[in-house]
Amino acid sequence: MPKAEIAKKTLLGVVPVDSPFYRFHPATRLMLLVFLSVTPLFVDLPEINLALIAVALFLLRWGKVQLGQIKRYLPLLFTVALFMFTVAYLAPGDRAMLTPFKLLGLTFYLEPIWWAFVSYCRLIAMLFGAILYFSTNRERDLLVALRTIRLPFAASYVLALSLRSAGMFMEDFATIREAQQARGLDLESMSIADKVKLYTMYAVPLFAVALRRADEISNALFARGYTLSARPATGGKRSDYLRKQYRLLARDWVAIAAMGLVFGAVVALRIGWGAFTDDASLLKALFRWGVGV
Amino acid sequence: MTVRWAVEVEDFSWRYQQAREFALRDVHLKIPEGSFTLVVGPNESGKTTLMLAIKGLIPHSLPGTLRGTVRVFGQPVEHTSAPVLAKRVGYVFGDPEAQFTALTVEEEILFGLENIGVPEEEIGERIRWASELTMVADLLDKPPYDISGGQKQRVAIASVLAMRPDILILDEPTSMIDPLGKDQVVQICAELKATGSMTIIVVEHNVEAFAHLADQVVLVYRGQVVRVAPPQEFFEDLAFVAQHEVSPPQVTTLFALLRERGLYNGALPLTDEEGIAAGWQLLAGEGR
Amino acid sequence: MATAPESAAVGVSVWEVEPGERRKPGIVHVVMMALFIGIGIVVGTLGSLAIPIGFVSLFWPGQAVQALGGIWFGAWGVIAGMFFPFISNALSGSAPIPVSAAYLPANFLQGFLAAAGFRWLKADPRLRTWRDWAVWVVIGVLLANFLGAFWGTYVLTWFGLITEAARPTALFGWFIGNSVPSLIFGSILLKYVSPMILRSKTFVKGWLA
Amino acid sequence: MALIEVEDLRFQYPDGTLALDGVSLTIERGEFVALIGQNGSGKTTLSKCICGLLRPTGGRVLVDGIDVAKRGVKRELVRRIGYVFQNPDHQLFNSEVYDEIGYGPKNLGLPERERDALIREAAAVAGVHESLFHEHPFFLPKGLRQRVAIAATLAMRPQAIVVDEPTTGQDLRQSLEVMDFLSELWRRQGHTIVIVTHEMPIVAAYAQRTIALCQGRVLIDGPTREVFTHADLLAQTYVKPPQATRLAQTWTALGVRPDVLTVEELVAELERVLAERRGVGTRRAGS
């Protein structure tokens, strides 16, 4: 029966069983998320953001993530693009100041369309940071990382508990849905209005279960000596066994330093020298040439 | 030799805040150190309330009206803090799912250890000890919600055992799990009893599985402790037991009925083994 | 409807602390906050995935969760409402972390306004009178969502995700798109779930307990 | 035609676990069946497939001739088979007991008068007193909530009901109450009853027929009395026959029947054997 596992389920997604990422400290991996999510804020130049996306894709491959998994983000990537370009088309701003061009018989304006493209590249680059993170980190890694950067135990504990409870509610949700079907609810032949009412039928049992669970869990916490301050019985500092299982190694420091340097350089170049604006974009030139303006 | 009492409940009454009636009335109960106690009685009779009082959840985190005292190793529970109580009394709840809060089995086990201030150097060793005893050592890396019901219950026990409490309370530990899981929980209890270092209290409907381990059986009925006796003696009066809505082991009922019919006059067996032997004696050994 | 005789005396507000009643924050509040973040993650994620328009929440029942959290669980609920969108946005891929961070003030307001409105004006979360309804609709839904949409669209233009010219339209769309599910989803929950919450230990009368 | 026909049923969960691996069986009208087996043996999956709550990945289930996986048959189906969940909290969502029980009939689009009659009848049968009709189900004790859940299922007048772990967490009296009540439905009203359970004494005392599953296949299926004589086979799915049966089986060499189910039966059996033996014994004593 046991088959060779290549992927492990987590509450938030799926991660590979074995990945070169795991050689890095969870805090380093969290830094990568921050780096990939924040750097695009300082970059307009779409080439660089596209390059960051390429880097994220490369890292996904390198990290042995099955690319099939990120398919679920595709509809979103598409609708976001559709939305942004439609907005740019319908509400371009003061038309007198803009450069019009024709395509497929419609009149577009260069600046808003181009700006939508620039923003889209930036947004997707940031999103890929999160996709990469949740595809290569388990919840436990997130906790260790947060504790390594000295988030108080109580806060990281609430986070762990809420992630765990999100998982439980997903399960409850599935059971509740079955329970409603068992009572003659035919989802397939329902109108939208009925589906809205459906929310109550899910929400009431969901909250009923949650209220009972709140009682049970708080009793369980008391039983195991947890107090609001999360300070141990002996007074003094709480030991942190989990965090001590991980050590920041030379390669972690190198990776963090590299990301820090690149980020610092980007910020300095952007603010000090006005670099990474879209003026320098070859794609923009290409685009202009393509639409003939 | 004087007996040291692990638990002394004196004149204890308790009413939950929104309830009209007292859940427990004038309860007296003493549990000797190192003993194994089986608590029986119908649902809503006050068994769990009594356990919550020993654990200190009453009155520490449940509102209500209290009379009398509960002492654990001589100390009134009311004046003992949660972390200190956690070291004294371990509590395993009936539904293992409901007490899990961590994302892996290992974190589940170490959570309590950090709460009671066990130093980091010792934590690893305690995790190993508790997980081996409960046969969950190979699950440490798994999420606690992604394992079977029996495994969940053993993880719950491990996470309490790791704190090495002086008293271990198991509140209906087998009610939610499959037959294999039940057997394993009973086996763990037997092993713990054999080490002799812990005072164990088990609340159960499944009397059949635990009766033979018990030093004393406590019957809670309508908010009162109505009987405390060693198991053999406890099940002697089957009419009394049945009247209080407790099901004795089938083997005990069997021989009690045979005795009523004048076919048997030995001691009432509590386990398969005792029953089988008594049966052979009865049928093959020329009756009396 | 709510014509059944209630044990609570007429005129006694659910927010009144009864004589002899001791209220202090406990573990159960922290646990409920965590569970509520969990519920928010589920509702928020499913809401975003159902109609994937990404960062713009055109049909996002999450605001209802924020408002209810504040009403039922006071500060605990407001905090929960501030942080669950971080996770649900990341999970559904609908907004990257910096955008989620920029939404924080709006997330705070969307929970806080309802919480404060119900407490200050002594409105009943079970929506028993027209006055309760008015407080809910005007403060909990319309005002909260207007401010939320105002700030949210500001964030979007700030990140260059929509054009300045599109902002009024986006604001209007966001406001309507969030108010409608809030009104439907939130009203139903207030009506049907509040009776359970009010009788539970987790209900918060003041801000912390 | 059998009420429930299961043909080569397979079910694979999205994570790849094969829960059912080719199950075939038929359940006739008016049977009282127990589904047993270790956790993960597939009993809950099977019972949910039978009620059309899970869509099988292979094979099919016919209830009264209707393929349960077909679209648009839900309403047809609930009038034939009802499912009671283990945790009533997952099922109850109305703020009054009366509406809760009436939810199913309302889904079926029945007129109010007819609905009211069904609700009152189902409540009476399930032991939910009319004085509870306006209570909030959430605040009732667990035993009562379970009854409300059963009443809600009964109100749709299904010919068969499937109950998942009816006695888990219940004490002696409550277990007997629930089981006696199901037994009554079966005996008096001719319902087909399927229970999913770990409690072998309950199976022995109530179920006419027992189906043991192991790793997604039928391990053994037959009259309960016969099934429990195969202790070695049942051990594969970690099920032990009730204590009375186990004891009897260790005394077969002494002339005790191996297929007793309850303590009462065993007492009678021992009396019989003893009486015989005493006859033999006196004779031997004389020699």
Coordinates of C-alpha atoms in Angstrom, one line a residue, chain D residues 73-272:
Chain D
V73 CA -32.0 12.5 -7.7
K74 CA -31.3 14.0 -4.3
R75 CA -35.0 14.7 -3.5
E76 CA -36.0 11.3 -4.7
L77 CA -33.3 9.8 -2.6
V78 CA -34.0 11.4 0.7
R79 CA -37.5 9.9 0.7
R80 CA -35.9 6.5 0.5
I81 CA -32.8 6.7 2.6
G82 CA -31.8 9.1 5.4
Y83 CA -28.4 9.5 7.1
V84 CA -27.9 10.5 10.7
F85 CA -24.5 12.1 11.4
Q86 CA -22.5 11.2 14.4
N87 CA -22.2 14.7 15.7
P88 CA -25.6 16.4 15.8
D89 CA -23.8 19.8 15.8
H90 CA -22.9 19.4 12.2
Q91 CA -26.5 18.9 11.2
L92 CA -28.6 21.2 13.3
F93 CA -28.8 24.9 12.2
N94 CA -32.3 26.1 12.9
S95 CA -33.1 28.2 15.9
E96 CA -36.1 26.1 16.9
V97 CA -36.5 22.4 17.2
Y98 CA -39.8 22.5 15.2
D99 CA -38.2 24.2 12.2
E100 CA -35.3 21.8 12.5
I101 CA -37.4 18.8 12.1
G102 CA -39.5 20.5 9.4
Y103 CA -36.5 21.4 7.3
G104 CA -36.4 18.2 5.3
P105 CA -40.1 18.2 4.5
K106 CA -39.8 21.8 3.5
N107 CA -37.0 20.9 1.1
L108 CA -39.3 18.3 -0.4
G109 CA -41.8 21.1 -1.1
L110 CA -44.6 19.6 0.9
P111 CA -47.6 21.8 1.9
E112 CA -47.7 23.2 5.4
R113 CA -50.5 21.0 6.7
E114 CA -48.8 17.8 5.6
R115 CA -45.5 19.1 6.9
D116 CA -46.9 19.7 10.4
A117 CA -48.3 16.2 10.6
L118 CA -45.0 14.7 9.6
I119 CA -43.1 16.8 12.1
R120 CA -45.3 15.9 15.0
E121 CA -45.2 12.2 14.0
A122 CA -41.5 12.1 13.6
A123 CA -40.9 14.0 16.9
A124 CA -43.2 11.6 18.7
V125 CA -41.5 8.6 17.3
A126 CA -38.1 9.9 18.1
G127 CA -39.1 10.9 21.7
V128 CA -38.8 14.6 21.2
H129 CA -41.6 16.1 23.3
E130 CA -43.8 18.9 21.9
S131 CA -42.8 21.1 24.8
L132 CA -39.3 21.3 23.3
F133 CA -40.6 22.5 19.9
H134 CA -39.6 26.1 20.5
E135 CA -36.3 25.5 22.2
H136 CA -33.0 26.3 20.5
P137 CA -31.4 22.9 19.6
F138 CA -27.9 24.2 20.4
F139 CA -28.8 24.4 24.1
L140 CA -30.3 20.9 24.5
P141 CA -28.2 18.1 26.1
K142 CA -26.4 15.9 23.6
G143 CA -28.7 12.9 23.9
L144 CA -31.7 15.1 23.0
R145 CA -29.9 16.8 20.2
Q146 CA -29.2 13.4 18.7
R147 CA -32.9 12.6 18.9
V148 CA -33.8 15.9 17.2
A149 CA -31.3 14.9 14.4
I150 CA -33.0 11.5 14.1
A151 CA -36.5 13.1 14.1
A152 CA -35.3 15.5 11.4
T153 CA -34.3 12.5 9.3
L154 CA -37.5 10.6 10.0
A155 CA -39.7 13.5 9.0
M156 CA -38.7 12.8 5.4
R157 CA -40.2 9.4 5.9
P158 CA -37.3 7.5 4.4
Q159 CA -37.7 3.7 4.0
A160 CA -34.2 3.2 5.3
I161 CA -32.0 5.1 7.8
V162 CA -28.3 4.9 8.3
V163 CA -27.0 5.9 11.7
D164 CA -23.3 6.6 12.2
E165 CA -22.2 5.5 15.7
P166 CA -25.5 5.9 17.5
T167 CA -24.1 5.1 20.9
T168 CA -20.7 6.8 21.0
G169 CA -20.2 8.6 24.3
Q170 CA -23.5 7.5 25.6
D171 CA -24.1 5.7 28.9
L172 CA -25.9 2.4 29.4
R173 CA -29.4 3.8 29.6
Q174 CA -28.9 6.3 26.7
S175 CA -27.5 3.6 24.5
L176 CA -30.3 1.3 25.3
E177 CA -32.8 4.0 24.6
V178 CA -31.4 4.9 21.2
M179 CA -31.1 1.3 20.2
D180 CA -34.5 0.2 21.5
F181 CA -35.9 3.1 19.6
L182 CA -34.2 2.1 16.3
S183 CA -35.3 -1.5 17.0
E184 CA -38.8 -0.3 17.4
L185 CA -38.7 1.6 14.1
W186 CA -37.5 -1.6 12.5
R187 CA -39.9 -3.9 14.1
R188 CA -43.1 -1.8 14.1
Q189 CA -42.7 0.5 11.2
G190 CA -40.8 -1.8 8.9
H191 CA -37.9 0.6 8.4
T192 CA -34.6 -0.8 7.1
I193 CA -31.9 0.1 9.6
V194 CA -28.1 0.3 9.1
I195 CA -25.9 1.2 12.0
V196 CA -22.2 1.9 11.8
T197 CA -20.6 1.1 15.2
H198 CA -17.6 -0.1 17.2
E199 CA -19.8 -1.5 20.1
M200 CA -20.0 -5.3 19.6
P201 CA -22.4 -6.0 22.4
I202 CA -24.8 -3.6 20.7
V203 CA -24.3 -5.4 17.4
A204 CA -24.9 -8.7 19.0
A205 CA -28.0 -7.6 20.8
Y206 CA -29.7 -5.8 17.9
A207 CA -28.4 -6.4 14.5
Q208 CA -29.8 -9.3 12.5
R209 CA -27.0 -9.2 10.0
T210 CA -23.5 -8.0 10.3
I211 CA -21.0 -6.8 7.6
A212 CA -17.4 -6.5 8.6
L213 CA -15.1 -4.5 6.4
C214 CA -11.4 -4.6 6.2
Q215 CA -9.2 -2.3 4.1
G216 CA -12.0 -1.3 1.8
R217 CA -13.3 -4.8 1.2
V218 CA -16.0 -7.0 2.7
L219 CA -14.3 -9.3 5.1
I220 CA -17.4 -11.2 6.1
D221 CA -21.1 -10.7 5.7
G222 CA -23.8 -12.8 7.2
P223 CA -26.2 -13.3 10.1
T224 CA -24.7 -11.7 13.2
R225 CA -24.7 -15.0 15.0
E226 CA -22.6 -16.7 12.3
V227 CA -20.3 -13.7 11.8
F228 CA -19.2 -13.7 15.4
T229 CA -18.2 -17.4 15.3
H230 CA -15.4 -16.3 12.9
A231 CA -13.3 -14.7 15.6
D232 CA -10.0 -15.4 13.7
L233 CA -11.3 -13.7 10.6
L234 CA -12.6 -10.7 12.6
A235 CA -9.3 -10.3 14.2
Q236 CA -8.0 -9.1 10.9
T237 CA -10.0 -5.9 11.4
Y238 CA -9.3 -5.9 15.1
V239 CA -12.9 -6.6 16.0
K240 CA -13.5 -8.9 19.0
P241 CA -16.9 -10.6 19.5
P242 CA -18.7 -9.6 22.7
Q243 CA -17.3 -11.1 25.9
A244 CA -20.1 -13.6 26.3
T245 CA -19.4 -14.9 22.8
R246 CA -15.7 -15.0 23.4
L247 CA -16.2 -17.0 26.6
A248 CA -18.5 -19.5 25.0
Q249 CA -15.9 -20.0 22.2
T250 CA -13.3 -21.0 24.8
W251 CA -15.6 -23.6 26.2
T252 CA -16.6 -25.4 23.0
A253 CA -14.6 -28.4 24.0
L254 CA -16.9 -28.7 27.0
G255 CA -19.9 -28.8 24.7
V256 CA -20.9 -25.1 24.8
R257 CA -22.3 -23.7 21.5
P258 CA -19.8 -21.2 20.0
D259 CA -22.5 -18.9 18.6
V260 CA -24.2 -17.3 21.7
L261 CA -24.6 -13.6 21.5
T262 CA -25.7 -12.3 24.9
V263 CA -25.2 -13.1 28.5
E264 CA -28.7 -14.4 28.8
E265 CA -28.1 -16.9 26.0
L266 CA -24.9 -18.0 27.6
V267 CA -26.5 -18.6 31.0
A268 CA -29.2 -20.7 29.3
E269 CA -26.5 -22.6 27.4
L270 CA -24.4 -23.2 30.5
E271 CA -27.5 -24.4 32.3
R272 CA -28.2 -26.8 29.5

